[in-house]
Structure formats: structure tokens, C-alpha cells
Amino acid sequence: MAVRLTDVANEAGVSLATASRVLNGSARKPAVEISDKVRAAAEKLGYFPNAQAQALARSTTKLIGLVVRDIADPYFSTIARGVQRSLGDSGVQLLLASTEYDPEREIEAVQAFMSQRTDAIILSGSRSLGENGQLLKLIENYQENGGQVMIIGQPMTDMGGIQIDNEATAEHLAAELISAGHRRFVVLAGEANLLTSRDRSNGFLEKLKRSGLDAEEVISGPFSREGAYVAMSDYLKRQKSAGGVHRVCVFCVSDVMALGAIRAIRENRLRIPEDIAVVGFDDIPTLIDITPTVSTARLPLEEIGKWAGEMALNHGELRKIVVSGVPVLRESTQLADGQ
Amino acid sequence: MAVRLTDVANEAGVSLATASRVLNGSARKPAVEISDKVRAAAEKLGYFPNAQAQALARSTTKLIGLVVRDIADPYFSTIARGVQRSLGDSGVQLLLASTEYDPEREIEAVQAFMSQRTDAIILSGSRSLGENGQLLKLIENYQENGGQVMIIGQPMTDMGGIQIDNEATAEHLAAELISAGHRRFVVLAGEANLLTSRDRSNGFLEKLKRSGLDAEEVISGPFSREGAYVAMSDYLKRQKSAGGVHRVCVFCVSDVMALGAIRAIRENRLRIPEDIAVVGFDDIPTLIDITPTVSTARLPLEEIGKWAGEMALNHGELRKIVVSGVPVLRESTQLADGQ
DNA sequence: ACTATCGTGGAAAGCGCATTCCCATTCTAT
DNA sequence: ATAGAATGGGAATGCGCTTTCCACGATAGT
């Protein structure tokens, strides 16, 4: 159906080999007049190389796969943008898969990428790999066949990636809040079996303990806006029926959760930060438009994506990066003087 | 390097053809005992079909391409999520390209997808195609070779897609605002050569005119948060130096622009909606967390993506869909009684 | 002037798989 | 019991391209 290289070669009156050499960067450069003829023929016929055939012949696909939990979540879409940008003019194409928070789909995604023979796979927002034998086995298989695996956010031993020091960052964040004057904390801890949320809440709690403080409550629930909304609503209801909401600082293990919590607080007609302070984690771009401005621990999300992409491109260079977040206190945790 | 079908066939002691038939849905089903043997061998060896080779042999790739302007923009990421969801278990993979608002990159993206022989291409946030000869020619070429093209938001004659009735929706929105009591309007019109922003501002202005009103000002600028921020800041500065800001309703041709405008308004210490009312377009999910809640025209973004994906899958079914937005007035355009 | 070397284009062999024939069985019908 | 039709497995071809490997003419070296 489409124009093949053979057609171009015929049109130009040269051999297939020659046509291939001029159109697709080969080490051997045919004479300039021949090259021009071939290029003219290609142009005239509207030739586009068949990437599948090239991949088969070259045994490299120039494809990388990115798996996220939800592409509409600002956390992931910001990372995705970073990955995209890192690709630049490299000619590498991005295959995207959304797992919708389902480990099963994550495995399917990796399998699909393996079938596509992607040169690299970037895994973001994965569950704890250690607990997922099947995924781990897949990945090992992939690596044995020369695939590059980049994990974002998980501390893995034998593969590259961007490690996020959630625990230390959370500690640091707690420290800042304490020195800003906060003493009573509630933690919306997300899912216990998600490494990310576990590290964040642990780090935070750890720091509290070392400062002689203790969280009033640690509430688990889905690692999502909705989960936080429900958890916070529950909490407020309980407080109210127990005599009233007293002032606390609510640490949410992600900004998206913080947004859910904020909504619950608003619906209860409480003010932020006067009645309840809120702090998140990640510093997603969305925060910029929230009032009051919300405190968080800033992670360079787009850079993280970019680094991951670059590492995927440079096949083997730059194996590991550890990033820490930096606490950013804004209005949502502001204490009026003297309180 | 990787395990090939041949290896599986040898391991199972059958021919290549047989192995192919059992592992990849063929019309001919080998005997059950043979099938089991083959499957066992595949399992044991960790076989994954080479999608490139399959694509070459079948001459269909099970790949679709999605091009967006910026994957981190909620408008596009919501559409992308819809597309993703529509794919479901079809086994079709998504190739993603971001143009970064650069027509050049859009062309490159389409070329790349053509090379990948994607079965379909979904174009969202494209510029006016009529004005872009090169892109149009590419697309025609693609279609002649059996490619499916889906345009989101552009009224194209000879290809499928989701058409958004921006003009009528904007008129409708204007009508609602007028009947809510608004009389003085400013329009942040985005880029004049972008069909989407042109239709939206034209529709809005048209309705004003038919109601005997006229916009105080129509300000063009980049179709982005930043552009709107600058435009709005400028406007406010001019107003202030001309004696003070009087009350208007600012229509922004997209929600993202509305967010930029809101920021500018806030920085000028003006209140929304008391001093200035703001209304956007799209109803991106992000709006849910903004205070005050912002008025807009709701577009079913995720559904749009889903429909586009479904149309891309059903190769030829369901050619065209026209969607209109529905006005949603919220706090940002609320008029106090008696004003 | 004659051989050794280099530079260049073409022929052909795969890359991993689907699929079309082809042939050997087994089954059905008479 | 036998011709004919099914049934099911295997050999071989081709998808579009890259990349050896060859052959041939031009150039350089002595």
C-alpha cells in the first residue's frame, strides 16, 4: 500500500542498498549525485520509512515506554512532560500506558512494552516492587534481553532510576512545621502498602517523635483525592461529635490528597489555616492556583521526568539519582502571631 | 537475543507455523494437546511476541498516535485519559507526542506516527488545518494509505473526529451571563489565528452584539495561562492609571487562561467576583479546587477523548460527533443582589 | 607498466513472524 | 470396502528494511 524503499530505489534507478544508505543514516555515504537522485525520488513518491521493518532489521526500536497510574493526575502528567521534553529531537517515540491504580494493568503494560521491544521502560508510581514477584520477574527478563528499566520513586538495587528520598524529605518538612510553631498533627497516610506513602508518613512521624511530639491521629485510606476527602470528612465528623474541632496541622502524603482534604475542610465551613492547617507533598503545578496557597515539600517533578528520559536515552550512563524535596511553607500553614 | 517463536516451536517439538497458530489468535486451532505443549514451552522460555515482526507480517500495528500541545495541561491530559480508557483491553498501544505549541513539531509528530504506521492518529489542539498546507498534505497521504485521522475540535470535512461547537457554546455562555445580570465585558481572546480561540471569542461577541451590548475590550495574546496573566495585568494597569478599575466580567477563551487572569487579579488585590467577575471555557478538572469556584462552559473532555479513541478503534464506524458545551455559572460570576 | 589498495554500488541473506499452499491422516457417506 | 471430503501439521514465501559480502573500476605505489 504505502511507498516502499524499493519503489524509491526503482524510481531513482539505483539498488535497494544504495537507497537505504542515503535515506537512513548509514556509515557509507553514496556519491552526492546519486544521493540527490534518491532523495528526489523519495520526496516525489512521499516515502516514509516503515519503522517496524527498520526495527526488525536493526533490532532496536527507538521506542521507550512510560507507565503512570493516571495521566490526568498532575503529578504524573508533569513527569510525563519532563520525559517528553528529554526526548527532544532524538527521534525516540514515547509509548504511554496508564495503570489506573491496578497492579494487574501495570503488568500488562510492561508486557506490552516488552512485546514492542521498547529500548527502555520508565516506571513511575509503581507499587513496591519487592512485593510483586510477577512484575519483578518480568523486569528481570526484560533486562536480560538488554532492556533498560528506570524506576521513579522506588529504591531498587539493580536498576537505574530516580530515587526520591521521601523519608528524609518528610522529616525535614516536619521539622520546618515544628519550628514554625505547629504542635498538633494529624497525618493522612494514604495506603500502607504503598512504599511512597509509607515512607512519607513514617519520616514525618519519626521526626515528630524525636521532637517529643506525637500525631493526634494517623488515618489510612486510598492514596487519592477522593480517599483524602473521605478520610478528612470522617475525621471532622468525629471531632465535631466529640465536642469540636481543635486546631491541628494536617499532613497529607501527597498534594492531590491535600486538595481532597481541603475540600472536606471547606465543606465543613472551617477556615484554612485559621481553624486547620494543611500541608501536602510534591508541589504539583496545580497548587499555584489554590487559595490559600498550600504548603508542601517541593519535588522537581518535571526534572525528574527529564532525567529519567535522559537516562533512558543514554543507555547505561548516569545510573542513579537521588533527589530530596525541599519544604515550602505557604499560607495554608501560617500561624497567626502569638498562637 | 530474546526468545523467538522458532525457539518455542523447537522446544515444543512442533513447526513454526503451528506455534504461531496457537500463540497468536489464528483462525485455525491446533489440537488441544499440541496447543498445551506449545503454551507450556512459551511459558517456560518466557516468550513475548515481537510486535514489530508481527506488524510487518500482518501489516497492521495496533498502534494509535495521539498528539497534544502539552501533556501537562489539564485540558489535554484529561482528553488523553479518555483516549487511554477507550483502549481498554483492545491491546492497542498509545503513542504520545507533545508539540509544545510548535506547528513544526506537530508535523514531525505526524511524520513519526506515519513511520510507525499507526492505525490511527488523533490530533487534538491542532492549529487551523486549512492554513497549514504541509500538515494537510501529510494527512491526506496518510489517509490514502489507510490511516484513520481523528481531529478533536476542528471542523474538517473529509475526516472523522469530534467537532466542538465553540461558537454556539460561547453564545450560550454569553446569554447566560447576560441574563444573570452582567452588562460590561472584557474578552481575553487568545490567538487570532487559532481557530478554537477565534470561534469562542467570536461567538461570545456575536451574542453580545445581538443583545445590544459591546465588549469594553477584546485583548489578544498567547492562548496560555501566562498569556492571560500578562494580558490581564496590562489591562488592570491601564484601568488603574485611567482612574480605577470598574466592574466587568472577563471572559477567557479557556479555563487555563482564566487561571492566569485570576492570578493577575489577585495580585492586584481585587476581589472575585466583587470587583471583577471571571469566566472560562472547558471545565477542566482543576477548577474543582479553585476558590471562588469558577464559571465556565463545560465540555465533556474525558468523553471526548474516549469517543475519539473508540472511533479510532472501530476503523470507520461512527464518523463524526458534534459536541456543545453547557454553561455552568459558579461563584466567580456571582452578582450580589441589587447590583 | 603492473600489482596492491581503496572506494562504491549491487546482490543477497537475514530480522521474527503470519500465512498460503501442500501433503498425510482420519472421517463420512455410500 | 472405497472414493471423497474434511482436518490438521509443516515447508516455504514474503512483509520492508539493514547489512554483510562481492565485484569492479579507479587510484596509488614501486
XYZ file of C-alpha atoms (C1' of nucleotides) in Angstrom:
738
model
C 0.000 0.000 0.000
C 2.411 2.638 1.172
C 5.527 3.591 -0.726
C 8.408 1.266 -0.046
C 12.092 1.820 -0.201
C 12.156 -0.492 -3.193
C 9.854 1.863 -5.043
C 12.138 4.747 -4.306
C 15.148 2.761 -5.470
C 13.425 1.875 -8.725
C 12.305 5.404 -9.290
C 15.835 6.629 -8.776
C 17.341 3.812 -10.800
C 19.586 2.560 -8.035
C 19.690 -0.519 -5.885
C 17.799 -1.037 -2.692
C 21.027 -0.983 -0.736
C 22.013 2.380 -2.118
C 18.637 3.874 -1.431
C 18.793 2.629 2.121
C 22.225 4.098 2.568
C 21.275 7.560 1.501
C 17.928 7.803 3.219
C 18.745 6.270 6.536
C 21.944 7.310 8.176
C 24.431 4.665 7.174
C 28.155 4.762 7.665
C 28.639 4.657 3.914
C 27.707 7.780 2.021
C 26.972 7.257 -1.675
C 28.130 9.860 -4.180
C 26.375 13.156 -3.954
C 24.695 12.989 -7.354
C 23.274 9.586 -6.567
C 22.155 10.752 -3.161
C 20.334 13.664 -4.698
C 18.581 11.405 -7.152
C 17.425 9.137 -4.382
C 16.275 11.954 -2.179
C 14.376 13.469 -5.051
C 12.663 10.161 -5.738
C 11.743 9.775 -2.076
C 10.343 13.251 -1.968
C 8.393 12.750 -5.159
C 6.860 9.487 -4.023
C 6.194 10.665 -0.485
C 8.265 7.963 1.093
C 8.206 7.270 4.815
C 10.384 4.533 6.203
C 8.483 1.709 7.832
C 9.618 1.910 11.424
C 8.588 -1.672 12.104
C 10.726 -3.009 9.309
C 13.611 -0.862 10.422
C 13.236 -2.032 13.960
C 13.251 -5.617 12.821
C 16.332 -5.181 10.700
C 18.205 -3.051 13.206
C 16.924 -4.822 16.257
C 16.402 -1.577 18.083
C 13.135 0.256 18.113
C 13.782 3.807 19.209
C 10.777 3.435 21.424
C 10.549 3.976 25.137
C 7.624 3.134 27.350
C 6.290 5.200 30.206
C 3.867 3.768 32.695
C 1.926 6.020 35.011
C -1.004 5.484 37.302
C -3.183 8.176 35.836
C -2.110 10.522 33.104
C -4.655 13.132 34.186
C -3.102 13.388 37.621
C -0.868 16.479 37.686
C 1.878 14.557 39.411
C 2.171 12.121 36.549
C 1.410 14.471 33.729
C 4.186 16.747 34.907
C 6.617 13.867 34.960
C 5.364 12.824 31.543
C 6.048 16.267 30.202
C 9.577 16.058 31.523
C 10.089 12.733 29.817
C 8.697 14.120 26.579
C 10.976 17.100 26.712
C 14.024 14.985 27.325
C 13.339 13.150 24.095
C 13.713 16.325 22.103
C 14.954 15.628 18.621
C 16.377 12.235 19.399
C 13.743 10.640 17.204
C 12.700 8.395 20.044
C 8.979 7.877 20.415
C 7.035 7.574 23.641
C 4.626 4.767 24.374
C 2.263 5.637 27.205
C 0.335 3.329 29.496
C -1.994 4.179 32.356
C -2.493 1.589 35.024
C -5.486 3.185 36.673
C -4.084 2.138 40.038
C -4.416 -1.524 39.106
C -1.315 -3.707 39.582
C -2.733 -6.107 37.042
C -2.757 -3.436 34.394
C 0.734 -2.447 35.292
C 1.916 -5.927 34.473
C 0.005 -5.873 31.223
C 1.610 -2.580 30.354
C 5.088 -3.900 30.933
C 4.289 -6.980 28.895
C 3.003 -4.839 26.061
C 6.167 -2.762 26.152
C 8.242 -5.885 26.113
C 6.379 -7.030 23.048
C 7.023 -3.697 21.460
C 10.681 -4.218 22.279
C 10.952 -0.736 23.725
C 14.558 0.172 24.360
C 13.660 1.351 27.835
C 10.768 1.381 30.254
C 10.164 4.114 32.781
C 8.057 3.013 35.697
C 6.535 5.757 37.771
C 4.123 5.346 40.611
C 4.676 1.661 40.849
C 3.793 -0.307 43.902
C 6.507 -1.722 45.990
C 8.300 -3.991 43.587
C 9.626 -6.224 46.285
C 6.143 -7.406 46.975
C 5.277 -8.079 43.398
C 7.012 -11.195 42.266
C 5.469 -11.303 38.849
C 6.418 -7.782 37.885
C 9.898 -8.255 39.192
C 10.360 -11.388 37.154
C 9.135 -9.638 34.039
C 11.533 -6.821 34.572
C 14.452 -9.127 35.063
C 13.556 -10.905 31.870
C 13.410 -7.572 30.116
C 16.785 -6.516 31.447
C 18.416 -9.741 30.457
C 17.379 -9.021 26.922
C 19.033 -5.651 27.003
C 16.089 -3.546 28.125
C 16.722 -0.536 30.275
C 14.490 -0.054 33.290
C 14.096 3.236 35.046
C 12.163 3.401 38.256
C 10.907 6.668 39.605
C 10.438 6.788 43.312
C 11.421 3.296 44.303
C 14.774 2.453 45.777
C 15.777 -0.541 43.682
C 19.129 -2.137 43.823
C 19.895 -3.475 40.384
C 18.315 -0.962 38.064
C 18.677 2.685 37.338
C 16.242 5.353 38.223
C 15.381 8.376 40.185
C 15.144 7.688 43.829
C 13.123 10.095 45.877
C 14.179 10.414 49.441
C 10.674 10.557 50.778
C 11.582 9.776 54.322
C 14.214 12.453 54.812
C 12.112 14.986 52.971
C 9.143 14.277 55.186
C 11.333 14.627 58.249
C 12.624 17.888 57.009
C 9.112 19.076 56.358
C 8.012 18.104 59.853
C 10.960 19.965 61.286
C 10.029 23.118 59.459
C 6.456 22.909 60.614
C 7.510 22.407 64.171
C 9.852 25.327 64.112
C 7.049 27.376 62.584
C 5.143 26.689 65.760
C 2.924 23.740 64.976
C 2.490 21.173 67.714
C -0.592 19.140 66.977
C -0.603 16.991 63.872
C -2.890 14.674 62.010
C -1.498 12.515 59.237
C -3.458 11.347 56.219
C -1.159 8.469 55.475
C -2.534 7.002 52.267
C -2.117 3.297 51.687
C 0.106 1.368 53.996
C 1.301 -0.990 51.296
C 2.409 1.797 49.019
C 6.043 2.449 49.622
C 5.765 6.109 48.783
C 3.059 6.886 51.273
C 4.606 4.680 53.906
C 7.975 6.410 53.687
C 6.430 9.818 53.796
C 4.275 9.221 56.787
C 6.987 7.305 58.589
C 9.507 10.049 58.054
C 7.079 12.616 59.300
C 6.081 10.630 62.365
C 9.646 9.802 63.128
C 10.593 13.432 63.275
C 7.615 14.204 65.479
C 8.637 11.508 67.867
C 12.206 12.700 68.030
C 10.869 16.139 68.856
C 8.854 14.778 71.697
C 5.597 15.101 69.830
C 3.090 12.567 68.689
C 0.479 12.660 65.958
C -3.052 13.034 67.248
C -4.193 10.614 64.606
C -2.834 8.710 61.648
C -5.511 7.911 59.131
C -5.012 5.445 56.313
C -7.032 5.319 53.134
C -6.735 5.385 49.376
C -3.793 7.389 48.055
C -6.069 9.713 46.132
C -8.020 12.930 46.256
C -11.180 11.034 46.962
C -9.580 8.958 49.677
C -8.314 12.024 51.459
C -11.674 13.712 51.128
C -13.403 10.829 52.795
C -10.770 10.461 55.477
C -10.859 14.132 56.314
C -14.647 14.302 56.331
C -14.731 11.385 58.712
C -12.173 12.914 60.936
C -14.032 16.212 61.151
C -17.288 14.494 61.875
C -15.725 12.552 64.697
C -14.141 15.655 66.118
C -17.336 17.604 65.959
C -19.350 14.985 67.743
C -16.602 14.751 70.339
C -17.054 18.329 71.267
C -15.492 20.363 68.488
C -12.595 20.576 66.116
C -9.468 21.818 67.666
C -6.682 23.267 65.774
C -4.274 20.883 64.086
C -1.939 20.712 61.161
C -2.950 18.017 58.703
C -0.103 16.422 56.803
C -1.229 14.748 53.600
C 1.266 12.450 51.943
C 0.562 13.977 48.549
C -0.693 17.271 47.204
C -3.541 15.580 45.432
C -4.646 14.236 48.786
C -4.220 17.675 50.299
C -6.667 19.012 47.737
C -9.202 16.423 48.770
C -8.681 17.273 52.412
C -9.057 20.966 51.717
C -12.349 20.346 50.055
C -13.608 18.411 53.038
C -12.494 21.186 55.342
C -14.243 23.801 53.248
C -17.432 21.842 53.179
C -17.348 21.849 56.942
C -17.095 25.609 56.839
C -13.762 25.683 58.553
C -11.061 28.134 57.592
C -7.571 27.331 56.414
C -5.234 27.952 58.107
C -7.096 29.640 60.973
C -9.039 26.554 62.024
C -6.990 23.834 60.380
C -3.635 23.939 58.689
C -2.892 21.737 55.707
C 0.343 20.620 54.149
C 0.921 18.385 51.161
C 3.799 16.794 49.328
C 5.109 17.056 45.734
C 4.368 20.655 44.804
C 2.294 19.855 41.751
C 1.816 22.816 39.402
C -1.874 22.918 40.213
C -1.066 24.313 43.637
C -0.196 27.636 42.137
C -3.872 28.443 41.694
C -5.170 27.334 45.051
C -6.159 29.779 47.733
C -4.847 29.862 50.263
C -1.511 28.865 48.796
C -0.661 25.473 50.142
C 2.451 24.367 51.931
C 4.223 21.326 50.653
C 7.537 19.652 50.016
C 8.730 20.559 46.594
C 9.874 17.861 44.240
C 11.288 18.844 40.853
C 8.735 16.728 39.030
C 9.421 17.847 35.517
C 13.154 17.487 36.029
C 12.633 14.035 37.427
C 10.871 13.074 34.244
C 13.562 14.704 32.186
C 16.340 12.909 33.994
C 14.579 9.621 33.647
C 14.178 10.210 29.937
C 17.794 11.168 29.517
C 18.954 8.127 31.382
C 16.761 6.009 29.175
C 18.311 7.548 26.100
C 21.915 7.329 27.210
C 21.658 3.628 27.537
C 23.717 2.936 30.543
C 25.115 6.273 31.536
C 24.089 8.025 34.724
C 22.732 5.126 36.604
C 21.127 6.602 39.664
C 19.956 9.860 41.028
C 18.659 10.582 44.473
C 16.505 13.638 44.906
C 15.220 15.206 48.069
C 12.323 17.567 48.303
C 12.506 20.931 49.946
C 9.844 22.163 52.346
C 7.918 25.193 51.157
C 5.705 26.751 53.768
C 2.948 28.897 52.397
C -0.318 30.287 53.631
C -2.056 27.036 54.436
C 0.176 26.503 57.445
C 0.544 30.067 58.542
C 0.111 30.653 62.235
C -1.167 33.993 63.380
C 1.207 35.688 65.787
C 1.012 34.655 69.362
C -0.903 31.452 68.806
C 18.760 -12.152 21.994
C 15.178 -12.503 23.058
C 13.238 -15.723 22.773
C 11.770 -16.185 19.325
C 8.778 -18.090 18.195
C 11.162 -20.509 16.496
C 12.694 -21.304 19.855
C 9.299 -22.026 21.288
C 8.442 -24.236 18.339
C 11.653 -26.218 18.739
C 11.173 -26.563 22.450
C 7.671 -27.860 21.878
C 8.720 -30.061 19.002
C 6.315 -28.540 16.505
C 6.671 -26.380 13.465
C 6.891 -22.627 13.457
C 3.513 -22.432 11.789
C 1.851 -24.444 14.499
C 3.415 -22.419 17.245
C 2.243 -19.245 15.596
C -1.252 -20.609 15.295
C -1.607 -21.485 18.930
C 0.025 -18.424 20.418
C -1.480 -15.745 18.278
C -5.167 -15.942 17.578
C -5.338 -17.641 14.228
C -8.442 -18.967 12.533
C -7.029 -22.462 12.716
C -6.894 -24.021 16.128
C -4.388 -26.844 16.512
C -5.309 -29.850 18.652
C -5.567 -29.175 22.327
C -2.660 -31.375 23.370
C -0.381 -29.673 20.896
C -1.600 -26.280 21.982
C -0.822 -27.119 25.571
C 2.663 -28.229 24.674
C 3.296 -25.011 22.817
C 1.919 -22.846 25.547
C 3.984 -24.654 28.109
C 7.099 -24.101 26.047
C 6.299 -20.432 25.625
C 5.762 -20.074 29.329
C 8.932 -21.917 30.175
C 11.060 -19.863 27.819
C 9.420 -16.562 28.702
C 8.334 -15.841 25.178
C 6.983 -12.459 24.109
C 5.922 -11.961 20.535
C 7.924 -9.355 18.697
C 5.345 -6.729 17.920
C 7.450 -5.279 15.133
C 7.708 -8.574 13.347
C 4.012 -9.158 13.795
C 3.223 -5.730 12.478
C 5.367 -6.373 9.447
C 3.791 -9.695 8.716
C 0.235 -8.602 9.420
C 0.620 -5.123 8.047
C -1.265 -3.610 10.936
C 0.395 -2.275 14.040
C -2.233 -1.999 16.733
C -0.765 1.374 17.497
C -2.525 4.693 17.602
C -0.930 8.086 17.912
C -2.135 10.977 19.999
C -0.757 14.439 19.525
C -1.365 17.121 22.103
C 0.073 20.533 22.679
C 1.179 19.953 26.220
C 0.538 16.787 28.166
C 0.780 18.618 31.487
C -2.098 20.910 30.565
C -5.227 19.579 32.288
C -7.236 20.056 29.116
C -5.046 17.686 27.192
C -4.249 15.291 29.957
C -7.951 14.794 30.566
C -8.519 14.048 26.916
C -5.525 11.739 26.980
C -7.017 9.866 29.877
C -10.220 9.417 27.921
C -8.318 8.049 24.967
C -6.416 5.696 27.234
C -9.593 4.429 28.812
C -11.226 3.814 25.474
C -8.395 1.494 24.565
C -9.215 -0.785 27.469
C -8.285 -4.363 26.711
C -8.152 -3.938 22.972
C -4.430 -4.490 23.042
C -3.887 -1.265 21.172
C -0.970 0.825 22.360
C -0.804 4.585 22.571
C 1.977 6.650 21.101
C 2.093 10.128 22.597
C 3.581 13.291 21.129
C 3.677 16.783 22.591
C 4.040 19.656 20.197
C 4.854 22.291 22.765
C 2.730 24.735 20.790
C 5.069 24.474 17.818
C 3.494 23.715 14.415
C 6.828 22.377 13.262
C 6.825 19.769 15.967
C 3.288 18.860 15.137
C 4.357 17.979 11.634
C 7.263 15.994 12.953
C 4.926 14.127 15.243
C 2.611 13.181 12.417
C 5.554 12.086 10.317
C 6.852 9.968 13.142
C 3.437 8.360 13.527
C 3.309 7.710 9.824
C 6.638 5.999 10.038
C 5.349 3.934 12.900
C 2.423 3.020 10.688
C -0.046 3.788 13.450
C -3.505 2.593 12.532
C -4.939 5.939 13.537
C -3.845 9.397 14.586
C -5.776 11.595 16.972
C -4.993 15.244 16.581
C -6.026 17.472 19.437
C -5.273 21.124 19.812
C -4.123 21.492 16.272
C -3.919 24.816 14.562
C -6.297 25.579 11.826
C -5.537 22.883 9.302
C -6.749 24.915 6.398
C -3.855 27.237 6.882
C -1.276 24.559 7.109
C -0.671 23.098 3.692
C 2.107 20.805 4.719
C 0.231 19.140 7.526
C -2.817 18.731 5.361
C -0.816 17.075 2.623
C 0.747 14.710 5.120
C -2.628 13.769 6.455
C -4.029 13.106 3.029
C -1.081 10.912 2.256
C -1.701 9.065 5.499
C -5.346 8.571 4.749
C -4.673 7.302 1.259
C -2.598 4.588 2.821
C -5.459 3.530 5.022
C -4.679 5.639 8.069
C -7.520 6.898 10.188
C -7.408 10.520 11.255
C -9.413 11.889 14.120
C -9.459 15.597 14.732
C -10.609 16.990 18.033
C -12.007 20.457 17.885
C -11.608 21.263 14.231
C -14.462 21.115 11.773
C -12.899 19.142 8.951
C -14.809 17.899 6.005
C -13.208 14.695 4.887
C -12.101 13.099 8.102
C -13.725 11.896 11.251
C -13.454 13.476 14.609
C -15.088 15.277 17.429
C -16.247 18.666 16.472
C -16.731 21.118 19.277
C -19.289 23.751 18.643
C -17.269 26.503 20.193
C -19.209 29.304 18.649
C -22.666 28.235 19.751
C -21.396 27.298 23.169
C -19.796 30.686 23.629
C -23.022 32.359 22.556
C -24.932 30.306 25.012
C -22.494 31.205 27.736
C -22.794 34.896 26.946
C -26.546 34.613 27.058
C -26.435 33.080 30.497
C -24.139 35.752 31.807
C -26.339 38.470 30.438
C -29.431 37.023 31.954
C -27.557 36.729 35.225
C -27.219 40.480 35.091
C -23.789 41.120 33.588
C -23.522 44.026 31.193
C -19.895 45.013 30.877
C -17.497 42.510 29.371
C -13.844 42.156 28.598
C -12.681 39.309 26.405
C -9.286 37.657 26.641
C -9.382 36.276 23.148
C -6.222 34.239 22.869
C -4.580 33.958 19.483
C -6.438 35.214 16.476
C -5.045 32.544 14.191
C -6.131 29.711 16.429
C -9.490 28.501 15.271
C -10.583 27.481 18.734
C -9.987 30.835 20.346
C -11.363 32.692 17.366
C -14.620 30.770 17.395
C -15.063 31.182 21.090
C -14.477 34.894 21.182
C -16.498 35.449 18.028
C -19.455 33.542 19.362
C -19.315 35.438 22.591
C -19.033 38.816 20.936
C -21.731 37.952 18.469
C -24.183 37.269 21.221
C -23.264 40.473 22.992
C -23.887 42.435 19.848
C -27.242 40.816 19.254
C -28.159 41.767 22.784
C -27.272 45.348 22.145
C -24.070 45.146 24.146
C -20.476 45.564 23.192
C -17.295 44.330 24.804
C -15.347 47.024 26.565
C -12.176 45.487 25.287
C -11.008 42.468 23.338
C -7.456 41.561 24.171
C -5.444 39.116 22.118
C -2.393 37.246 23.314
C -0.945 33.788 23.705
C -3.511 31.055 24.309
C -1.976 30.143 27.637
C -2.014 30.800 31.336
C 0.962 33.065 31.010
C -0.541 34.957 28.114
C -3.723 35.622 30.024
C -1.772 36.665 33.085
C 0.129 39.245 31.121
C -2.944 40.453 29.261
C -4.920 40.823 32.440
C -2.116 42.552 34.307
C -1.782 45.002 31.480
C -5.456 45.664 31.392
C -5.627 46.314 35.098
C -2.672 48.627 34.986
C -4.253 50.620 32.211
C -7.532 50.828 34.065
C -5.895 51.929 37.248
C -3.948 54.680 35.639
C -7.120 55.730 33.852
C -8.867 56.378 37.098
C -9.710 52.992 38.543
C -10.943 49.563 37.708
C -14.634 49.380 37.184
C -16.566 46.271 37.432
C -16.555 43.932 34.443
C -16.949 40.299 33.601
C -13.834 38.883 31.988
C -14.428 36.087 29.532
C -11.348 33.964 28.952
C -11.469 31.618 25.996
C -10.088 28.776 28.082
C -10.027 27.802 31.730
C -6.279 27.733 31.752
C -6.335 31.347 30.648
C -8.917 32.099 33.314
C -6.492 30.798 35.905
C -3.833 33.155 34.642
C -6.267 36.037 34.716
C -7.347 35.182 38.229
C -3.795 35.294 39.384
C -3.300 38.718 37.870
C -6.473 39.940 39.530
C -5.384 38.597 42.882
C -2.008 40.213 42.625
C -3.781 43.490 42.113
C -5.633 42.892 45.336
C -9.006 42.849 43.682
C -11.751 40.505 44.744
C -13.526 37.957 42.586
C -16.363 38.341 41.868
C -16.998 41.514 43.841
C -14.576 43.671 41.869
C -14.156 41.585 38.748
C -16.030 38.551 37.535
C -14.230 35.807 35.626
C -15.488 33.082 33.370
C -13.573 30.423 31.491
C -14.212 27.675 28.997
C -13.706 23.886 29.088
C -14.349 22.999 32.715
C -11.016 21.344 33.327
C -10.949 19.153 36.442
C -8.552 21.535 38.124
C -11.346 24.049 38.571
C -12.852 21.966 41.292
C -10.229 23.159 43.730
C -10.231 26.838 42.928
C -11.813 29.400 45.211
C -14.016 31.015 44.345
C -15.421 28.289 42.152
C -15.129 29.465 38.602
C -17.835 29.754 35.984
C -17.210 28.149 32.649
C -18.698 26.254 29.737
C -18.472 22.584 30.426
C -17.040 20.286 27.804
C -17.043 16.552 28.461
C -13.303 16.354 27.975
C -12.747 12.826 29.082
C -15.671 11.602 26.998
C -14.315 13.441 24.017
C -11.086 11.555 24.370
C -12.955 8.342 24.846
C -15.076 8.851 21.766
C -12.065 9.727 19.705
C -10.349 6.572 20.877
C -13.364 4.441 20.129
C -13.693 5.883 16.689
C -10.042 5.198 16.083
C -10.544 1.602 17.132
C -13.684 0.943 15.146
C -11.915 1.773 11.961
C -14.561 3.586 10.069
C -17.625 3.410 12.262
C -19.099 6.496 13.864
C -17.544 9.093 11.691
C -18.402 12.354 13.317
C -19.646 13.749 16.564
C -20.548 17.305 17.363
C -20.488 18.319 20.991
C -21.655 21.526 22.561
C -20.628 22.795 25.939
C -23.047 23.773 28.618
C -22.653 26.968 30.633
C -22.026 26.477 34.313
C -22.222 29.625 36.375
C -20.483 29.429 39.702
C -19.165 31.860 42.257
C -16.724 33.723 40.068
C -19.543 35.431 38.211
C -21.962 35.833 41.061
C -23.563 39.228 41.304
C -24.625 40.446 44.690
C -28.306 41.295 44.820
C -29.259 44.682 43.577
C -26.095 45.434 41.645
C 53.591 -0.849 -16.508
C 51.871 -3.960 -13.154
C 50.228 -5.181 -8.689
C 48.202 -3.757 -4.120
C 44.722 -0.795 -2.177
C 40.799 1.777 -1.787
C 36.154 3.457 -2.809
C 31.432 2.443 -4.460
C 27.395 0.246 -5.985
C 24.708 -4.124 -6.142
C 23.205 -8.876 -4.861
C 21.624 -11.500 -1.271
C 20.932 -13.004 3.325
C 18.516 -12.368 7.161
C 15.463 -9.804 11.245
C 10.774 -12.623 13.586
C 6.573 -13.565 12.371
C 1.837 -14.697 9.597
C 0.028 -17.220 6.150
C -0.545 -19.750 1.862
C -0.002 -23.965 -0.107
C 0.714 -28.723 0.121
C 0.503 -33.319 1.882
C -0.686 -37.001 5.062
C -4.254 -38.547 8.001
C -8.737 -39.507 9.608
C -13.597 -39.360 8.972
C -18.089 -39.654 6.384
C -21.002 -41.494 3.062
C -22.429 -44.891 0.077
C -14.748 -51.521 1.364
C -13.635 -47.351 -1.137
C -13.977 -42.645 -3.068
C -14.336 -38.157 -1.396
C -14.225 -34.656 1.924
C -12.547 -32.738 5.969
C -8.975 -31.981 9.268
C -4.510 -30.659 10.903
C 0.563 -30.105 10.689
C 4.703 -28.493 8.019
C 7.567 -26.205 4.360
C 8.158 -22.113 2.216
C 7.265 -17.396 0.931
C 7.081 -12.612 1.922
C 6.337 -8.264 4.979
C 10.201 -3.746 4.279
C 14.321 -2.858 5.637
C 19.668 -3.177 7.102
C 23.921 -5.036 6.372
C 27.324 -8.103 5.215
C 29.820 -9.723 1.319
C 31.268 -9.301 -3.685
C 32.739 -7.437 -7.813
C 34.514 -3.905 -10.298
C 36.863 0.209 -11.621
C 39.905 3.803 -10.089
C 43.993 5.214 -7.672
C 48.494 4.827 -5.717
C 52.989 2.744 -5.070
C 57.421 0.932 -6.729
